[in-house]
Amino acid sequence: MGKTMKTILVCGGAGFIGSNLCSYLLNKGEKVICVDNFSTGNMDNIKDFDSPLFNIIKHDITEPLEVDESIDEIYNLASIASPPHYLKMPIDTLKTNVIGALNLLELACEKDAKILQSSTSEVYGDPLEHPQKESYRGNVNPIGVRACYDEGKRAAETLFFDFNRTYSTKIKVVRIFNTYGPNMDSYDGRVVSNFIIQSLNGEDITVYGDGSQTRSFCYIDDMIEGLYRMMNSREDFLGPVNLGNPEEFTILDLAQKVIQKTNSESEIVFCPLPSDDPTKRKPDISLARKELDWEPKIKLDEGLDKTIEYYSNLLK
Ligand code: NAD
Ligand code: UDP
């Protein structure tokens, strides 16, 4: 017997991770409904899906969402995710993360659907434990400029677990660490896209601070596989589970790598460090390895090559 097709809602489906997820799920033969308000997402990311199984609903998740058909699964990826964008729109960001999550949890209850929340390594703030395990409770400044995002995501995790305890809602929570690759908007403002675009254009590479802060970068294909495995994990595994690549680099390492790979004449310039910028970040992924049999396969060198090729084609 063939498997039954699922109907899956991907909220934030026009964004970087969301559009890659829509494509992956369509390739698996599922019916996909993309919900997006196109604030940071882009129609270009999803316009080429030539499939009768793909639909788009333009909607802001801070408003309740009505869908006529039955829904099996909801991925919540809707949120402004890039620091320069959420610093400009802090109240919208907080509303999306909290009220948006509440609206989607209510929809999940109504439809008896399973719902996955894309939380973030930012719930650990500027971590005092390194690498970060899921049991670490974090070091977040609740009144800082990044709090709209960090505290919004923390409150969303609370809502997810309270819905599970109160209504037995089928929840899954993943904490995503820095992810990069094709479909991230060229003007998104995050470090990998910034450095590649600057290098390709021969512009200065803007390192914030002295570049000694670290991040661990996960290529998008690995992340999508992790999200899918989590959604399809055993029923009583709710998370939170870290998803990310544990290979850690300084931001200066990244700048030098990108310059070398693009044969660029760009020079590194040092700019002020944004406030509350975490000094280090690296996931402990033992739980994902054990529960999801998942670990990233694509090294930074390979992922950067693919991403550089994507932006080069875009600039042409
Ligand atoms: P993105 O900005 O490319 O995608 C987010 C999408 O959500 C966009 O299409 C945007 O238009 C949409 N959106 C925003 N607010 C909305 C609202 N109120 N209603 C409907 N749609 C809305 O960012 P991304 O990198 O693809 O991030 C996707 C998710 O993954 C986010 O929830 C983010 O917090 C999380 N995440 C991403 C990373 C990363 O490194 N990329 C790391 C940690 C967590
Ligand atoms: N960063 C940088 N130059 C840029 C953009 C970002 O040096 O042009 C730094 C930023 O200060 C941070 C790191 O790179 O320390 C990762 O930034 P990003 O916005 O990609 O993600 P996040 O801070 O959310 O991890």
Coordinates of C-alpha atoms and ligand atoms in Angstrom, one line a residue:
M1 CA 0.0 0.0 0.0
G2 CA 1.3 3.5 -0.9
K3 CA 1.6 6.1 1.9
T4 CA -1.2 8.6 2.2
M5 CA -0.4 12.2 1.2
K6 CA -0.2 14.6 4.1
T7 CA -1.3 18.2 4.0
I8 CA 1.4 20.4 5.6
L9 CA 1.3 24.0 6.5
V10 CA 4.7 25.8 6.3
C11 CA 4.4 29.2 8.1
G12 CA 7.2 31.5 7.0
G13 CA 7.3 29.3 3.8
A14 CA 8.6 32.1 1.5
G15 CA 11.6 32.7 3.7
F16 CA 15.1 31.2 3.6
I17 CA 14.5 28.0 5.6
G18 CA 10.8 27.8 4.8
S19 CA 11.2 27.8 1.0
N20 CA 13.8 25.1 1.2
L21 CA 11.5 23.1 3.4
C22 CA 8.5 23.6 1.0
S23 CA 10.7 22.3 -1.9
Y24 CA 11.8 19.2 0.2
L25 CA 8.2 18.3 1.2
L26 CA 6.9 18.7 -2.3
N27 CA 9.6 16.4 -3.5
K28 CA 8.4 13.9 -1.0
G29 CA 5.0 14.0 -2.6
E30 CA 3.2 16.0 0.2
K31 CA 0.6 18.7 -0.3
V32 CA 2.1 22.0 1.0
I33 CA 0.4 25.2 2.0
C34 CA 2.8 28.2 2.4
V35 CA 1.6 30.9 4.8
D36 CA 3.6 34.1 4.8
N37 CA 3.2 37.8 5.2
F38 CA 6.2 38.5 2.9
S39 CA 7.8 40.8 5.4
T40 CA 11.3 39.3 5.0
G41 CA 10.3 36.4 2.7
N42 CA 10.3 36.6 -1.1
M43 CA 8.0 35.4 -3.8
D44 CA 11.1 34.6 -5.9
N45 CA 11.9 31.8 -3.5
I46 CA 8.7 29.9 -4.2
K47 CA 7.4 31.1 -7.6
D48 CA 9.0 28.2 -9.5
F49 CA 7.3 25.4 -7.6
D50 CA 5.3 24.1 -10.6
S51 CA 3.1 21.8 -8.6
P52 CA -0.7 21.5 -8.2
L53 CA 0.1 20.3 -4.6
F54 CA 1.5 23.8 -3.7
N55 CA -0.6 26.7 -2.4
I56 CA 0.2 30.1 -1.0
I57 CA -1.8 32.0 1.6
K58 CA -0.7 35.6 2.2
H59 CA -1.4 36.0 5.9
D60 CA 0.1 37.6 9.0
I61 CA 0.1 34.9 11.8
T62 CA -0.5 37.6 14.5
E63 CA -4.1 37.3 13.2
P64 CA -6.0 34.0 13.7
L65 CA -5.7 31.8 10.6
E66 CA -8.7 29.9 9.2
V67 CA -8.1 27.0 6.8
D68 CA -11.0 25.0 5.4
E69 CA -9.3 21.8 4.7
S70 CA -7.8 19.3 7.1
I71 CA -4.2 19.7 8.1
D72 CA -1.8 17.0 9.3
E73 CA 1.3 19.0 10.2
I74 CA 2.3 22.6 10.8
Y75 CA 5.9 23.9 10.7
N76 CA 6.2 27.3 12.4
L77 CA 9.1 29.1 10.8
A78 CA 7.4 32.5 10.6
S79 CA 9.5 35.2 12.4
I80 CA 11.9 37.9 11.4
A81 CA 15.2 36.2 12.1
S82 CA 18.0 38.6 11.2
P83 CA 19.2 40.9 13.9
P84 CA 19.3 44.2 11.8
H85 CA 15.7 43.5 10.8
Y86 CA 14.3 42.6 14.2
L87 CA 16.2 45.5 15.8
K88 CA 14.2 47.8 13.4
M89 CA 10.8 46.0 14.1
P90 CA 11.0 44.8 17.7
I91 CA 7.4 45.0 18.6
D92 CA 6.2 43.2 15.4
T93 CA 8.9 40.5 16.1
L94 CA 7.7 39.9 19.6
K95 CA 4.1 39.8 18.5
T96 CA 4.8 37.3 15.7
N97 CA 6.8 35.1 18.1
V98 CA 4.2 35.1 20.9
I99 CA 0.7 35.9 19.4
G100 CA 1.6 34.2 16.2
A101 CA 2.7 31.0 18.0
L102 CA -0.6 31.1 20.0
N103 CA -2.7 31.4 16.9
L104 CA -0.9 28.5 15.2
L105 CA -1.2 26.4 18.4
E106 CA -5.0 27.1 18.4
L107 CA -5.2 26.0 14.8
A108 CA -3.2 22.8 15.6
C109 CA -5.7 22.0 18.3
E110 CA -8.7 22.7 16.0
K111 CA -7.2 20.5 13.3
D112 CA -5.7 17.9 15.6
A113 CA -2.4 18.6 13.7
K114 CA 1.2 18.0 14.9
I115 CA 3.0 21.4 15.2
L116 CA 6.8 22.0 15.1
Q117 CA 8.2 25.2 16.5
S118 CA 11.5 26.6 15.1
S119 CA 13.1 28.0 18.2
T120 CA 16.6 29.2 18.3
S121 CA 20.1 29.1 19.9
E122 CA 19.3 32.7 21.0
V123 CA 17.3 31.2 23.9
Y124 CA 20.7 30.6 25.4
G125 CA 21.6 34.3 25.0
D126 CA 25.3 35.0 25.6
P127 CA 25.9 31.5 26.9
L128 CA 28.0 30.8 30.1
E129 CA 28.0 27.1 29.2
H130 CA 29.9 26.0 26.2
P131 CA 29.0 24.1 24.0
Q132 CA 25.3 24.5 24.7
K133 CA 23.1 21.5 25.8
E134 CA 19.3 21.6 25.8
S135 CA 19.4 21.5 29.6
Y136 CA 21.2 24.9 29.8
R137 CA 18.7 27.6 30.7
G138 CA 20.5 30.5 29.1
N139 CA 21.8 34.0 29.8
V140 CA 19.4 36.4 28.1
N141 CA 19.1 40.1 28.8
P142 CA 15.3 40.5 29.1
I143 CA 15.4 44.3 28.4
G144 CA 18.1 44.3 25.8
V145 CA 17.7 45.1 22.1
R146 CA 17.7 41.4 21.1
A147 CA 15.1 40.5 23.7
C148 CA 12.2 40.9 21.3
Y149 CA 13.5 37.9 19.5
D150 CA 15.2 35.9 22.3
E151 CA 12.4 36.4 24.8
G152 CA 9.7 36.0 22.1
K153 CA 11.2 32.6 21.2
R154 CA 11.5 31.6 24.9
A155 CA 7.9 32.6 25.5
A156 CA 6.8 30.6 22.4
E157 CA 8.6 27.5 23.8
T158 CA 6.6 28.0 27.0
L159 CA 3.3 28.2 25.1
F160 CA 4.1 25.1 23.2
F161 CA 4.8 23.1 26.3
D162 CA 1.7 24.6 28.1
F163 CA -0.5 23.6 25.2
N164 CA 0.9 20.1 25.3
R165 CA 0.3 19.8 29.1
T166 CA -3.1 21.4 28.9
Y167 CA -4.6 20.1 25.7
S168 CA -2.2 17.2 24.8
T169 CA -1.3 19.2 21.6
K170 CA 1.2 17.2 19.6
I171 CA 4.3 19.5 19.7
K172 CA 7.9 19.3 18.6
V173 CA 10.4 22.0 19.5
V174 CA 13.8 22.5 17.7
R175 CA 16.5 25.1 18.6
I176 CA 18.1 26.1 15.3
F177 CA 21.7 27.3 15.4
N178 CA 23.1 29.6 12.6
T179 CA 22.1 28.2 9.2
Y180 CA 23.1 29.5 5.8
G181 CA 22.7 28.7 2.1
P182 CA 20.6 29.4 -1.0
N183 CA 17.4 31.5 -0.7
M184 CA 18.7 33.6 2.2
D185 CA 17.9 37.2 1.0
S186 CA 21.0 39.0 -0.3
Y187 CA 20.1 42.0 2.0
D188 CA 19.1 39.8 4.9
G189 CA 22.0 41.2 6.9
R190 CA 23.2 38.0 8.5
V191 CA 26.9 37.3 8.4
V192 CA 27.3 34.6 5.7
S193 CA 25.2 36.4 3.1
N194 CA 26.8 39.8 4.0
F195 CA 30.4 38.5 3.6
I196 CA 29.7 36.7 0.4
I197 CA 27.9 39.6 -1.3
Q198 CA 30.5 42.1 -0.1
S199 CA 33.3 39.8 -1.4
L200 CA 31.7 39.3 -4.8
N201 CA 31.1 43.0 -5.2
G202 CA 34.7 43.9 -4.1
E203 CA 33.3 45.9 -1.1
D204 CA 34.8 46.1 2.4
I205 CA 34.0 43.1 4.6
T206 CA 32.3 44.4 7.7
V207 CA 33.5 42.5 10.7
Y208 CA 31.7 43.6 13.8
G209 CA 33.9 43.9 16.9
D210 CA 37.3 42.3 16.6
G211 CA 35.9 39.2 15.0
S212 CA 36.9 36.9 17.8
Q213 CA 33.3 36.0 18.6
T214 CA 32.4 32.4 17.4
R215 CA 29.5 30.8 15.5
S216 CA 28.9 27.3 14.2
F217 CA 27.4 27.3 10.7
C218 CA 25.0 24.6 9.4
Y219 CA 24.2 24.2 5.7
I220 CA 20.6 24.4 4.8
D221 CA 20.2 20.9 3.4
D222 CA 21.4 19.4 6.7
M223 CA 19.0 21.6 8.6
I224 CA 16.0 20.6 6.5
E225 CA 16.8 16.9 7.1
G226 CA 16.9 17.6 10.8
L227 CA 13.6 19.5 10.8
Y228 CA 11.9 16.7 8.9
R229 CA 13.3 14.0 11.2
M230 CA 12.1 15.9 14.2
M231 CA 8.6 16.2 12.9
N232 CA 8.6 12.5 12.2
S233 CA 10.3 11.4 15.4
R234 CA 8.6 9.1 18.0
E235 CA 5.4 10.5 19.4
D236 CA 6.7 11.2 23.0
F237 CA 9.9 13.0 21.9
L238 CA 8.9 16.6 22.1
G239 CA 12.3 18.3 22.4
P240 CA 13.6 20.9 22.7
V241 CA 16.4 19.5 20.5
N242 CA 19.4 21.5 19.2
L243 CA 19.9 21.4 15.5
G244 CA 23.2 22.9 14.1
N245 CA 26.7 22.1 13.0
P246 CA 29.1 21.8 16.0
E247 CA 32.1 23.0 14.0
E248 CA 33.0 26.4 15.5
F249 CA 34.7 29.3 13.7
T250 CA 35.5 32.8 14.6
I251 CA 33.9 35.5 12.5
L252 CA 37.3 36.6 11.4
D253 CA 38.0 33.0 10.2
L254 CA 34.8 33.2 8.2
A255 CA 35.7 36.5 6.6
Q256 CA 39.2 35.2 5.6
K257 CA 37.7 32.0 4.2
V258 CA 35.1 33.9 2.1
I259 CA 37.8 36.3 0.7
Q260 CA 40.0 33.4 -0.3
K261 CA 37.2 31.3 -1.9
T262 CA 36.0 34.2 -4.0
N263 CA 39.5 35.4 -4.9
S264 CA 38.3 38.8 -3.8
E265 CA 40.3 42.0 -3.4
S266 CA 37.9 43.1 -0.6
E267 CA 39.5 44.3 2.7
I268 CA 38.3 43.6 6.2
V269 CA 37.1 46.6 8.1
F270 CA 36.2 46.5 11.8
C271 CA 32.8 48.0 12.8
P272 CA 31.2 48.5 16.2
L273 CA 29.9 45.3 17.8
P274 CA 26.1 45.3 18.2
S275 CA 25.0 45.2 21.8
D276 CA 24.3 41.8 23.5
D277 CA 26.0 40.1 20.5
P278 CA 26.8 36.6 21.9
T279 CA 30.5 36.0 22.3
K280 CA 30.4 32.3 21.5
R281 CA 28.0 29.7 20.2
K282 CA 28.3 26.0 19.5
P283 CA 25.6 23.3 19.8
D284 CA 25.9 20.1 21.7
I285 CA 24.0 17.8 19.3
S286 CA 24.2 14.5 21.2
L287 CA 20.4 14.5 21.7
A288 CA 19.8 14.9 18.0
R289 CA 22.3 12.2 17.2
K290 CA 20.6 9.8 19.7
E291 CA 16.9 10.6 19.0
L292 CA 16.9 11.5 15.3
D293 CA 20.0 9.7 14.2
W294 CA 20.9 13.0 12.7
E295 CA 24.1 15.0 12.3
P296 CA 25.3 17.5 9.7
K297 CA 27.1 16.1 6.7
I298 CA 28.1 19.2 4.9
K299 CA 31.3 21.0 6.0
L300 CA 31.6 24.7 6.0
D301 CA 34.0 24.7 3.0
E302 CA 31.6 22.7 0.9
G303 CA 28.5 24.7 2.0
L304 CA 30.3 28.0 1.4
D305 CA 31.2 26.9 -2.2
K306 CA 27.5 26.1 -2.9
T307 CA 26.3 29.3 -1.4
I308 CA 28.9 31.4 -3.2
E309 CA 27.8 29.8 -6.5
Y310 CA 24.1 30.7 -5.7
Y311 CA 24.9 34.4 -5.0
S312 CA 27.2 34.7 -8.0
N313 CA 24.4 33.5 -10.2
L314 CA 22.0 35.9 -8.5
L315 CA 24.3 38.9 -9.1
K316 CA 24.7 38.0 -12.8
Ligands
NAD1 P1 13.5 34.5 6.9 O1 13.4 35.9 7.3 O2 14.2 34.2 5.6 O3 12.1 33.7 7.0 C1 11.1 34.1 7.9 C2 9.8 34.1 7.1 O4 8.7 34.4 8.0 C3 9.8 35.2 6.0 O5 9.3 34.6 4.8 C4 8.8 36.2 6.6 O6 8.1 36.9 5.6 C5 7.9 35.3 7.4 N1 7.2 36.1 8.5 C6 7.7 36.9 9.4 N2 6.8 37.4 10.2 C7 5.6 36.8 9.8 C8 4.3 37.0 10.2 N3 3.9 37.7 11.3 N4 3.3 36.3 9.6 C9 3.6 35.5 8.5 N5 4.9 35.3 8.1 C10 5.8 36.0 8.7 O7 14.3 33.7 8.1 P2 14.9 32.2 8.2 O8 16.3 32.2 8.4 O9 14.3 31.4 7.1 O10 14.2 31.8 9.6 C11 13.1 30.9 9.6 C12 12.8 30.5 11.1 O11 13.9 29.8 11.6 C13 12.6 31.7 12.0 O12 11.5 31.4 12.9 C14 13.9 31.9 12.7 O13 13.7 32.4 14.0 C15 14.4 30.4 12.8 N6 15.8 30.4 13.0 C16 16.6 30.6 11.9 C17 18.0 30.6 12.1 C18 19.0 30.8 10.9 O14 20.2 30.8 11.1 N7 18.5 30.9 9.7 C19 18.6 30.4 13.3 C20 17.7 30.2 14.4 C21 16.3 30.2 14.2
UDP2 N1 28.5 39.9 11.9 C1 29.6 40.6 11.4 N2 29.4 41.3 10.2 C2 28.3 41.3 9.5 C3 27.2 40.6 10.0 C4 27.3 39.9 11.2 O1 30.7 40.6 11.9 O2 28.2 41.9 8.4 C5 28.7 39.2 13.2 C6 27.6 39.4 14.2 O3 28.0 40.6 15.0 C7 27.6 38.1 15.0 C8 27.9 37.1 13.9 O4 28.5 37.8 12.8 O5 28.7 38.1 16.0 C9 26.7 36.3 13.4 O6 25.7 37.3 13.1 P1 24.3 36.9 12.4 O7 23.6 38.2 12.3 O8 24.6 36.2 11.2 O9 23.7 35.9 13.4 P2 23.5 35.9 15.0 O10 24.2 37.1 15.7 O11 22.0 35.9 15.2 O12 24.2 34.6 15.4

